[in-house]
mmCIF file of C-alpha atoms in Angstrom:
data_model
loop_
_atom_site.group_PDB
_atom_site.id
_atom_site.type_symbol
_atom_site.label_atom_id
_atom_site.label_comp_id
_atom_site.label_asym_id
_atom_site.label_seq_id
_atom_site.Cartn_x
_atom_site.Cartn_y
_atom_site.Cartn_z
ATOM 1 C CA UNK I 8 -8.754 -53.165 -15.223
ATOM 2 C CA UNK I 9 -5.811 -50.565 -15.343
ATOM 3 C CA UNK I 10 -6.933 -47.126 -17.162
ATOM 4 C CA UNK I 11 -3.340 -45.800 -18.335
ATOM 5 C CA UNK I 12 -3.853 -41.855 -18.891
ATOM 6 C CA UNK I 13 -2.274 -41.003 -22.255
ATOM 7 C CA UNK I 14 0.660 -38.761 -22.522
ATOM 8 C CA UNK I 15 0.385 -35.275 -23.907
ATOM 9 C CA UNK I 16 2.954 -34.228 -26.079
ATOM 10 C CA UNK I 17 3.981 -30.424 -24.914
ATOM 11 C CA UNK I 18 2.300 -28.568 -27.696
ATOM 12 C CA UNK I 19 -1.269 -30.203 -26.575
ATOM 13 C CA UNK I 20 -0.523 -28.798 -23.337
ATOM 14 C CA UNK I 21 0.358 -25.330 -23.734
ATOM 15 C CA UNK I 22 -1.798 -22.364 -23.971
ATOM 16 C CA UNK I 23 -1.607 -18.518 -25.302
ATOM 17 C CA UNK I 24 -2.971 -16.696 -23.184
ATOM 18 C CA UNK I 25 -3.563 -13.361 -24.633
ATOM 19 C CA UNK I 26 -4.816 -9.814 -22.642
ATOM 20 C CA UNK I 27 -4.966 -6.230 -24.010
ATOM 21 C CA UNK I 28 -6.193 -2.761 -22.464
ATOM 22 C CA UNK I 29 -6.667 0.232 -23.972
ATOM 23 C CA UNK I 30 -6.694 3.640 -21.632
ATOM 24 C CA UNK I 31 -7.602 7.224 -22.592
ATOM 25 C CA UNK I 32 -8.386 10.223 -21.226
ATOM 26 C CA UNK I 33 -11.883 11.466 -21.206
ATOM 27 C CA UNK I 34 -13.845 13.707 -18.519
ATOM 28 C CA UNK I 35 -11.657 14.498 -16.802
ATOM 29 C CA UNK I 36 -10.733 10.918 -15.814
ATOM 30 C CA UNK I 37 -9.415 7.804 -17.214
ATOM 31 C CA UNK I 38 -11.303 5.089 -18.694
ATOM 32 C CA UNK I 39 -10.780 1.511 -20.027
ATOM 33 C CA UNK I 40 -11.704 2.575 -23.833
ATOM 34 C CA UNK I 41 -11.121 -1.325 -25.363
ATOM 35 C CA UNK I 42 -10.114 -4.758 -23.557
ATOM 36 C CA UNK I 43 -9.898 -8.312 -24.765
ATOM 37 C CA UNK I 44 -8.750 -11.385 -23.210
ATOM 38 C CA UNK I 45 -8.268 -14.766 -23.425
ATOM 39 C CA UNK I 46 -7.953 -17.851 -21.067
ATOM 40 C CA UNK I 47 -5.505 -18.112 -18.758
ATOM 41 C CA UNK I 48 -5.423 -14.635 -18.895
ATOM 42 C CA UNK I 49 -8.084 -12.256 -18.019
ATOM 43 C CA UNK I 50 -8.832 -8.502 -17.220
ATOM 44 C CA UNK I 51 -10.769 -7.223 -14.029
ATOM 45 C CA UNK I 52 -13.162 -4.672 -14.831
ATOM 46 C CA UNK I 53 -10.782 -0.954 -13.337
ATOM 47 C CA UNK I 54 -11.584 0.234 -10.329
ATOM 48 C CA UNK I 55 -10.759 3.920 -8.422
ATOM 49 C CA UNK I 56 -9.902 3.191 -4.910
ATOM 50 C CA UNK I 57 -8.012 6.612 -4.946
ATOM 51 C CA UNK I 58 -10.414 8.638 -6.623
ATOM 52 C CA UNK I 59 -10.646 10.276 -10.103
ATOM 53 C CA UNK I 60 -7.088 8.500 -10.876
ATOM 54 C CA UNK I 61 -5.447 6.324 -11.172
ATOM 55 C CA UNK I 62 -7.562 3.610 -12.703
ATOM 56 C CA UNK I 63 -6.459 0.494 -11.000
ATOM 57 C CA UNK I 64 -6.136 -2.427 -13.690
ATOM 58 C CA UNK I 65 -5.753 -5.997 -12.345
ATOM 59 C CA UNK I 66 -4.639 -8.950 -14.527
ATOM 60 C CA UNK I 67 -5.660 -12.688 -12.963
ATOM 61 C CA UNK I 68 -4.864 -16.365 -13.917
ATOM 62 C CA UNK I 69 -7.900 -18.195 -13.138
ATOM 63 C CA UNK I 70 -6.127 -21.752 -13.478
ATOM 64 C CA UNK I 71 -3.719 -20.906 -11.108
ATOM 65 C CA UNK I 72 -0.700 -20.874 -12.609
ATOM 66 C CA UNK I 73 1.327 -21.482 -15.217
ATOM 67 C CA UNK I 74 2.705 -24.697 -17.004
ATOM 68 C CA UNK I 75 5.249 -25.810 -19.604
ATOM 69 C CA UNK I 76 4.278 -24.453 -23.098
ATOM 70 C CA UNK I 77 2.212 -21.813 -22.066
ATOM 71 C CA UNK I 78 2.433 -18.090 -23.727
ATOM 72 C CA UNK I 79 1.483 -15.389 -22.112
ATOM 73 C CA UNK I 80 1.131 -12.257 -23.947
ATOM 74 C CA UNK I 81 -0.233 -9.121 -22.524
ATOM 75 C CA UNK I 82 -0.266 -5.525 -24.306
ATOM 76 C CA UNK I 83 -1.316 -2.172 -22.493
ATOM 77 C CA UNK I 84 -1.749 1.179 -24.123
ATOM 78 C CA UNK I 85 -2.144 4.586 -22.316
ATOM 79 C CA UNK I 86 -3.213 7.216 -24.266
ATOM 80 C CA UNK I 87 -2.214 11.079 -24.088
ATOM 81 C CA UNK I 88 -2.787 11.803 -20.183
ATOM 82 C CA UNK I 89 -4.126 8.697 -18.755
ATOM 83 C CA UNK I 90 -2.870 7.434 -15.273
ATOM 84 C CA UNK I 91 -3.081 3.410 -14.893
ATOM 85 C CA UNK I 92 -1.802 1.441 -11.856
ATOM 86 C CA UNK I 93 -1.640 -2.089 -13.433
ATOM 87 C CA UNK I 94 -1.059 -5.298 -11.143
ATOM 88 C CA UNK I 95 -2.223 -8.718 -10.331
ATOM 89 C CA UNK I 96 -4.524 -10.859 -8.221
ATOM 90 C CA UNK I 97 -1.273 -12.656 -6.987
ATOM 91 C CA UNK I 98 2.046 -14.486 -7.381
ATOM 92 C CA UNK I 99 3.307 -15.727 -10.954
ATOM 93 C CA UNK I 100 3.310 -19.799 -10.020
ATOM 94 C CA UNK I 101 5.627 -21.465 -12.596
ATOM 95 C CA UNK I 102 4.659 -25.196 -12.579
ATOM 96 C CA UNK I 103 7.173 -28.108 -13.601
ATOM 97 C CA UNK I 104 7.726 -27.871 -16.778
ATOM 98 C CA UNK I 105 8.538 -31.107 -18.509
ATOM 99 C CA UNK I 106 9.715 -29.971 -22.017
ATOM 100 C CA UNK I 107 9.100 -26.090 -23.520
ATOM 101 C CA UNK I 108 9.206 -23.156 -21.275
ATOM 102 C CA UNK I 109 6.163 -20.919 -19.936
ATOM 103 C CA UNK I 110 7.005 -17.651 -21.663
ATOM 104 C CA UNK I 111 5.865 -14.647 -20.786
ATOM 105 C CA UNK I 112 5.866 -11.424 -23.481
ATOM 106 C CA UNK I 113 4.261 -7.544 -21.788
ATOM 107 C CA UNK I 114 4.395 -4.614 -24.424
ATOM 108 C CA UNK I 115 3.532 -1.660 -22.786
ATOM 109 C CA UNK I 116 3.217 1.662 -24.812
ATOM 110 C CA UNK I 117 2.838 5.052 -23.184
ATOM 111 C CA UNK I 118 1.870 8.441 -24.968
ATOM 112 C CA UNK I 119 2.418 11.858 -23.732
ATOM 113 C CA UNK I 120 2.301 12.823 -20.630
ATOM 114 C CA UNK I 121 0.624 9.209 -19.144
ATOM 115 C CA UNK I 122 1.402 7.559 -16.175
ATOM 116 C CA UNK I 123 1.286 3.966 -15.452
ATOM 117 C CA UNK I 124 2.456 1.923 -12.432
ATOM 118 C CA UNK I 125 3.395 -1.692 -12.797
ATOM 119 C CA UNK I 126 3.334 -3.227 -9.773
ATOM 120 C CA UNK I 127 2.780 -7.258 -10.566
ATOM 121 C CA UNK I 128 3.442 -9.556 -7.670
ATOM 122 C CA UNK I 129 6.293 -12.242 -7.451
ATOM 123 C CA UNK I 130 7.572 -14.541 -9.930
ATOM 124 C CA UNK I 131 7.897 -18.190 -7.929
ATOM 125 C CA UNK I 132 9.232 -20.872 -10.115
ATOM 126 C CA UNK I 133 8.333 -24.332 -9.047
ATOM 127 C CA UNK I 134 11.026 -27.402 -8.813
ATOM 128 C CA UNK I 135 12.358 -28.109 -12.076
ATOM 129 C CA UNK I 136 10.213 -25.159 -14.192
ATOM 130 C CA UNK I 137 11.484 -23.002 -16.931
ATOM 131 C CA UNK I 138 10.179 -19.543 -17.521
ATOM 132 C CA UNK I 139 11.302 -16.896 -19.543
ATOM 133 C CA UNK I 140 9.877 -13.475 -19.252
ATOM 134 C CA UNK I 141 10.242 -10.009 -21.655
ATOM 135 C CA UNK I 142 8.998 -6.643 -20.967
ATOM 136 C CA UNK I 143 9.143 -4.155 -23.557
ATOM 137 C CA UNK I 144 8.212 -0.530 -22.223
ATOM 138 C CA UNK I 145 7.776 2.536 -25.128
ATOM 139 C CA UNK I 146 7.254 5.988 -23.586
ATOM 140 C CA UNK I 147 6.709 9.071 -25.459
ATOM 141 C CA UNK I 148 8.048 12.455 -24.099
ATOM 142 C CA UNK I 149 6.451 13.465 -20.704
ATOM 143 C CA UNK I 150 5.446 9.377 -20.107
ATOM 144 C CA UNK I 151 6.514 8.783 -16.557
ATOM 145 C CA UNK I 152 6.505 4.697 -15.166
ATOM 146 C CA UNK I 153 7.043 3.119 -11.944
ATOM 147 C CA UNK I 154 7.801 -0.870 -12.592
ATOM 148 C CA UNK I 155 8.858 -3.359 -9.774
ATOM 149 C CA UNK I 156 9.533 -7.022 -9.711
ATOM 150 C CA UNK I 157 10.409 -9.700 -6.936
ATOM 151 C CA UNK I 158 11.336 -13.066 -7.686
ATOM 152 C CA UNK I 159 11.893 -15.842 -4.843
ATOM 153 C CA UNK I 160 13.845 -18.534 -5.008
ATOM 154 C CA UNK I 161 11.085 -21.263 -5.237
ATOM 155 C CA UNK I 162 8.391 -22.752 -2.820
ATOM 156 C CA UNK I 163 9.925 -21.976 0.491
ATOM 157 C CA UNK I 164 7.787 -23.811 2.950
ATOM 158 C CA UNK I 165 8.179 -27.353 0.271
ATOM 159 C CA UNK I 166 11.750 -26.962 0.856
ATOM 160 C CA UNK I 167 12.687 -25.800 -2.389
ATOM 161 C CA UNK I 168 15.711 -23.535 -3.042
ATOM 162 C CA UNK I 169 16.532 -22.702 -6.447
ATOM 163 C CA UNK I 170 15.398 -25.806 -7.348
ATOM 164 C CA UNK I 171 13.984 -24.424 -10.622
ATOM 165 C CA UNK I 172 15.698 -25.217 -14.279
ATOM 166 C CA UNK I 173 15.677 -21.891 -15.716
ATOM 167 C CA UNK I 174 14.265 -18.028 -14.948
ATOM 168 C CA UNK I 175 15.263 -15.708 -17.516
ATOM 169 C CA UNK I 176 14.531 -12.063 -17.173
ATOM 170 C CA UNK I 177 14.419 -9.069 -19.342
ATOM 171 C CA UNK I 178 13.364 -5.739 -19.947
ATOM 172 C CA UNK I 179 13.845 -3.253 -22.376
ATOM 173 C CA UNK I 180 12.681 0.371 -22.158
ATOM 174 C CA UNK I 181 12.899 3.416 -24.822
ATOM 175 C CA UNK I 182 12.257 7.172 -24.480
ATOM 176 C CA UNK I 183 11.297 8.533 -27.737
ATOM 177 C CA UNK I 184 12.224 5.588 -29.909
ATOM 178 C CA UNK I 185 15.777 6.006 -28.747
ATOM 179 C CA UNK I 186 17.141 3.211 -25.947
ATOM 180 C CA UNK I 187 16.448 4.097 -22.170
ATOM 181 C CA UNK I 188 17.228 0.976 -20.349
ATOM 182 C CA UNK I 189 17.974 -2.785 -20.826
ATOM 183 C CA UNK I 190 18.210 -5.520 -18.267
ATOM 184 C CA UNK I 191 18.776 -9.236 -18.850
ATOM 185 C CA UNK I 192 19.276 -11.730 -16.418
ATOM 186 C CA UNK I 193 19.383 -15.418 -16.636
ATOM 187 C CA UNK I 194 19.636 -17.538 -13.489
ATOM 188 C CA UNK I 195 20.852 -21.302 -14.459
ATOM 189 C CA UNK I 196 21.228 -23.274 -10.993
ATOM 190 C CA UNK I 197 22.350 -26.363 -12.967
ATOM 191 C CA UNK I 198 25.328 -24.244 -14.611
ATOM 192 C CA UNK I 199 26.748 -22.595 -11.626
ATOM 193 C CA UNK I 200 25.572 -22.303 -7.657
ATOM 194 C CA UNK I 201 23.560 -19.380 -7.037
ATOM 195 C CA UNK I 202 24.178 -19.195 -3.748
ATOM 196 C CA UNK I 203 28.220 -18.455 -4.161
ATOM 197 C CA UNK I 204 30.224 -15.398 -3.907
ATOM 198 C CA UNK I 205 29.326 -12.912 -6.213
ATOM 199 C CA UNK I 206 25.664 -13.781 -6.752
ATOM 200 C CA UNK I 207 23.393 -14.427 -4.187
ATOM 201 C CA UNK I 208 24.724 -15.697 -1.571
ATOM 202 C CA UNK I 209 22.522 -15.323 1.901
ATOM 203 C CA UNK I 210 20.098 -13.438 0.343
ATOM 204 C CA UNK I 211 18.077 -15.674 -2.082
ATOM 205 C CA UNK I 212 15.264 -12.913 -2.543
ATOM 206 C CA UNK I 213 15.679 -10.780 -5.519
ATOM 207 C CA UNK I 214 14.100 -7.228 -6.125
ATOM 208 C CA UNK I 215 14.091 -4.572 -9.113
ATOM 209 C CA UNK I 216 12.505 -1.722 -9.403
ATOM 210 C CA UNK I 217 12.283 0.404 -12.462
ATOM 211 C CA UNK I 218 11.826 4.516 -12.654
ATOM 212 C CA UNK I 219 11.368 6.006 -15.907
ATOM 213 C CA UNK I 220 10.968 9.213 -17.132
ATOM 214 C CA UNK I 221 10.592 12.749 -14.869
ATOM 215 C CA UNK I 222 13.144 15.719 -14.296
ATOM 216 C CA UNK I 223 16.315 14.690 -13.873
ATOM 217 C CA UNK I 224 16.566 16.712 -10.605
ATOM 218 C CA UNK I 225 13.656 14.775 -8.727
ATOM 219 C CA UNK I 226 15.497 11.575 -9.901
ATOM 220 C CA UNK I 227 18.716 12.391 -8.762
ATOM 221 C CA UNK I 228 16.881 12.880 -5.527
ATOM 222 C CA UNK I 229 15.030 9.902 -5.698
ATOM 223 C CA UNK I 230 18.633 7.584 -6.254
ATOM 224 C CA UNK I 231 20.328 9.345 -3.505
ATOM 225 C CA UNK I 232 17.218 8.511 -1.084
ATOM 226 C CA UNK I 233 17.259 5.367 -2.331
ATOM 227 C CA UNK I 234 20.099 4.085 -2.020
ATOM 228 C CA UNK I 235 20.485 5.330 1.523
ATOM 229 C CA UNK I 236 17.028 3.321 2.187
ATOM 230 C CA UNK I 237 19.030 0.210 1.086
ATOM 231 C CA UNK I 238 22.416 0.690 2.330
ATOM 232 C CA UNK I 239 20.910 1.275 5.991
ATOM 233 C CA UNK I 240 18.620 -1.893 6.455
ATOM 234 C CA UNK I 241 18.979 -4.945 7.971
ATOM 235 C CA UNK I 242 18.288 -8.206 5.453
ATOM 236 C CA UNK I 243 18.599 -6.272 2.618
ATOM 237 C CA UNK I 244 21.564 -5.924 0.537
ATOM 238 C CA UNK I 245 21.229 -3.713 -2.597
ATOM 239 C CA UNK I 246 21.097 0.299 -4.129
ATOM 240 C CA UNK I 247 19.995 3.196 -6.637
ATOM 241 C CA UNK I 248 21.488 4.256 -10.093
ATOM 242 C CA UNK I 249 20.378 7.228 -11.896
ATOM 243 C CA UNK I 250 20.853 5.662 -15.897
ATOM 244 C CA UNK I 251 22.058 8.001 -18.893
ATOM 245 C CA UNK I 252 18.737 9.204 -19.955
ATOM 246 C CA UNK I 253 15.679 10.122 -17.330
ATOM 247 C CA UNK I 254 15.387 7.176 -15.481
ATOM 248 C CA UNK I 255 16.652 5.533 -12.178
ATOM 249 C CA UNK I 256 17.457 1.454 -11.336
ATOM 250 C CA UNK I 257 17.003 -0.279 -7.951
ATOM 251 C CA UNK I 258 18.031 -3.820 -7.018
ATOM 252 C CA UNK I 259 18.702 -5.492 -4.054
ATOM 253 C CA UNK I 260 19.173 -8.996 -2.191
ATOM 254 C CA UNK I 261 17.018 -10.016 0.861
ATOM 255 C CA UNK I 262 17.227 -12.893 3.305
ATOM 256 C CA UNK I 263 13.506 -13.550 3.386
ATOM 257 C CA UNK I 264 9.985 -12.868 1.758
ATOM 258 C CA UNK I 265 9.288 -10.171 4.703
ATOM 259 C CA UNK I 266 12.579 -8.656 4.072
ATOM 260 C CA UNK I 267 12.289 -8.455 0.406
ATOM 261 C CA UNK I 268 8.475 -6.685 0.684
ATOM 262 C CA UNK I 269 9.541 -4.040 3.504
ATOM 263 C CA UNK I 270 12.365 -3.016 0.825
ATOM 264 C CA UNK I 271 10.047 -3.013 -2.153
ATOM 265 C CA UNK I 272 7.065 -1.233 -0.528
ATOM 266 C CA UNK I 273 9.708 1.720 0.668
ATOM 267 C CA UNK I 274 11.099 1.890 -2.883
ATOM 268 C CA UNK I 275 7.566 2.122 -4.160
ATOM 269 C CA UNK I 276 6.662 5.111 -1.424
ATOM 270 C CA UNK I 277 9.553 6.928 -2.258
ATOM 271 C CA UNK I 278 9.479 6.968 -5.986
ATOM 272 C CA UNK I 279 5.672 7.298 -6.107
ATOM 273 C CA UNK I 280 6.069 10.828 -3.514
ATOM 274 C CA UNK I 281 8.685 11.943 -5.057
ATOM 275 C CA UNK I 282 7.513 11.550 -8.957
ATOM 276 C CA UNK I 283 4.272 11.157 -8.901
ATOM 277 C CA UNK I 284 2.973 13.748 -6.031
ATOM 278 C CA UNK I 285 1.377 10.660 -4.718
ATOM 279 C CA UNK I 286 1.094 8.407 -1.085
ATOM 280 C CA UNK I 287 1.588 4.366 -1.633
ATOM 281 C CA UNK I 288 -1.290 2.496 -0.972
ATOM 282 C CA UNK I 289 -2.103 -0.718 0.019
ATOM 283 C CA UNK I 290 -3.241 -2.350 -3.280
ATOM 284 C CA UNK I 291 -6.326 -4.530 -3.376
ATOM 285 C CA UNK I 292 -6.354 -8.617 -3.913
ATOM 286 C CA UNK I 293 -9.382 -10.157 -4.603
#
């Protein structure tokens, strides 16, 4: 006897996954004040491999990754003072996605005078997956953040190359309530090549990496360093701008996954010396 498995229609498959953390600033150090989550997202209790701060926050899937109709939804808050380094236990996996995208929604809201890091690891989009992914960041006056994000081009060693449907990127940023930054990007290998002139080309590794907030005379240090950094290597195609308002943009191109982590861990070094009075470290995966 043949057992036929019955087909799920899309909205019987998705989930919303749902994470929040609250940070203050209390004894002289920073503490997780509130935290909820909600499967297939969930919140590691902070640790303080660096001492008194920065709290280090990581965010896990514990299914593995994500499929079609999934939402993701994750919403931090620093309070006045409090210094967060938020990342995760490892790569964003997209899985095929037959119908609806995954979609992926990060408020992040930062009062006076916090810091937070962002430092999530990369986005890789199976064959024939959708994902769509927002990042709204709200500082107040004195907030400073440090955001990068890598995306590769699918799974390398299955032989996939931008073999994905759809990976749409964006992030907004404000300063005040007044518009700091916004970055949209929406990679459609079905619509045109991404590998011809003018887009990728030979490097199918992308990086960005986001600086906001500080005196405008450490950032305009910080650009010019950078974008030496990345004009001088070798697989790595890319530079620095310092934006309008207090802030500074990185992107660049490598030709492989060793490539694109050499140039993001010596934009993180820089930018973390240089604004935050602070070494980069190597973070911890559990």
């Amino acid at each position: 006897m043949n057992i036929v498995a019955p087909v799920l229609a899309p909205s019987q498959i998705g989930r919303h996954g749902y994470a929040s953390a609250r940070f203050e600033r209390s004894r002289g150090r920073t503490i997780l004040r509130d935290s909820y989550f909600r499967v297939p997202l969930q919140i590691i209790r902070p640790l303080y491999p660096e001492g008194e701060e920065p709290a280090h926050l990581t965010l896990i899937n514990p299914t593995g990754g994500s499929v079609g109709g999934d939402f993701l939804e994750t919403e931090i808050f620093l309070g006045e003072g409090a210094q967060v380094l938020f990342t995760t236990q490892g790569a964003t996996r997209i899985y095929r996605t037959a119908d609806e995208s995954v979609v992926s929604r990060t408020r992040i809201r930062l009062e006076k005078d916090s810091v937070l890091e962002f430092i999530p690891d990369p986005i890789i989009p199976f064959a024939g997956s959708r994902y769509r992914q927002e990042v709204a960041l709200d500082l107040a006056e004195g907030a400073r953040l440090l955001y990068g994000e890598t995306l590769y081009q699918g799974r390398v060693a299955m032989g996939e190359s931008f073999d994905f449907t759809e990976v749409a990127l964006r992030v907004d940023a404000r300063l005040n309530g007044v518009p700091l930054l916004t970055d949209a990007m929406e990679i459609r290998p079905d619509r045109m090549d991404p590998c011809s002139l003018g887009l990728f080309e030979p490097f199918p590794y992308l990086g960005s990496f986001y600086v906001l907030g500080g005196k405008e005379s450490v950032l305009d240090k910080v650009t010019e360093e950078l974008d030496k950094i990345l004009s001088d290597a070798g697989g790595v195609s890319g530079g620095a701008c310092h934006l309008e308002g207090p802030g500074v943009m990185v992107r660049w191109l490598a030709e492989s996954p060793v490539r694109l982590r050499w140039a993001f861990d010596e934009v993180w070094k820089v930018a973390r010396l240089s604004v935050l009075g602070r070494k980069a470290v190597r973070l911890r995966k559990f």
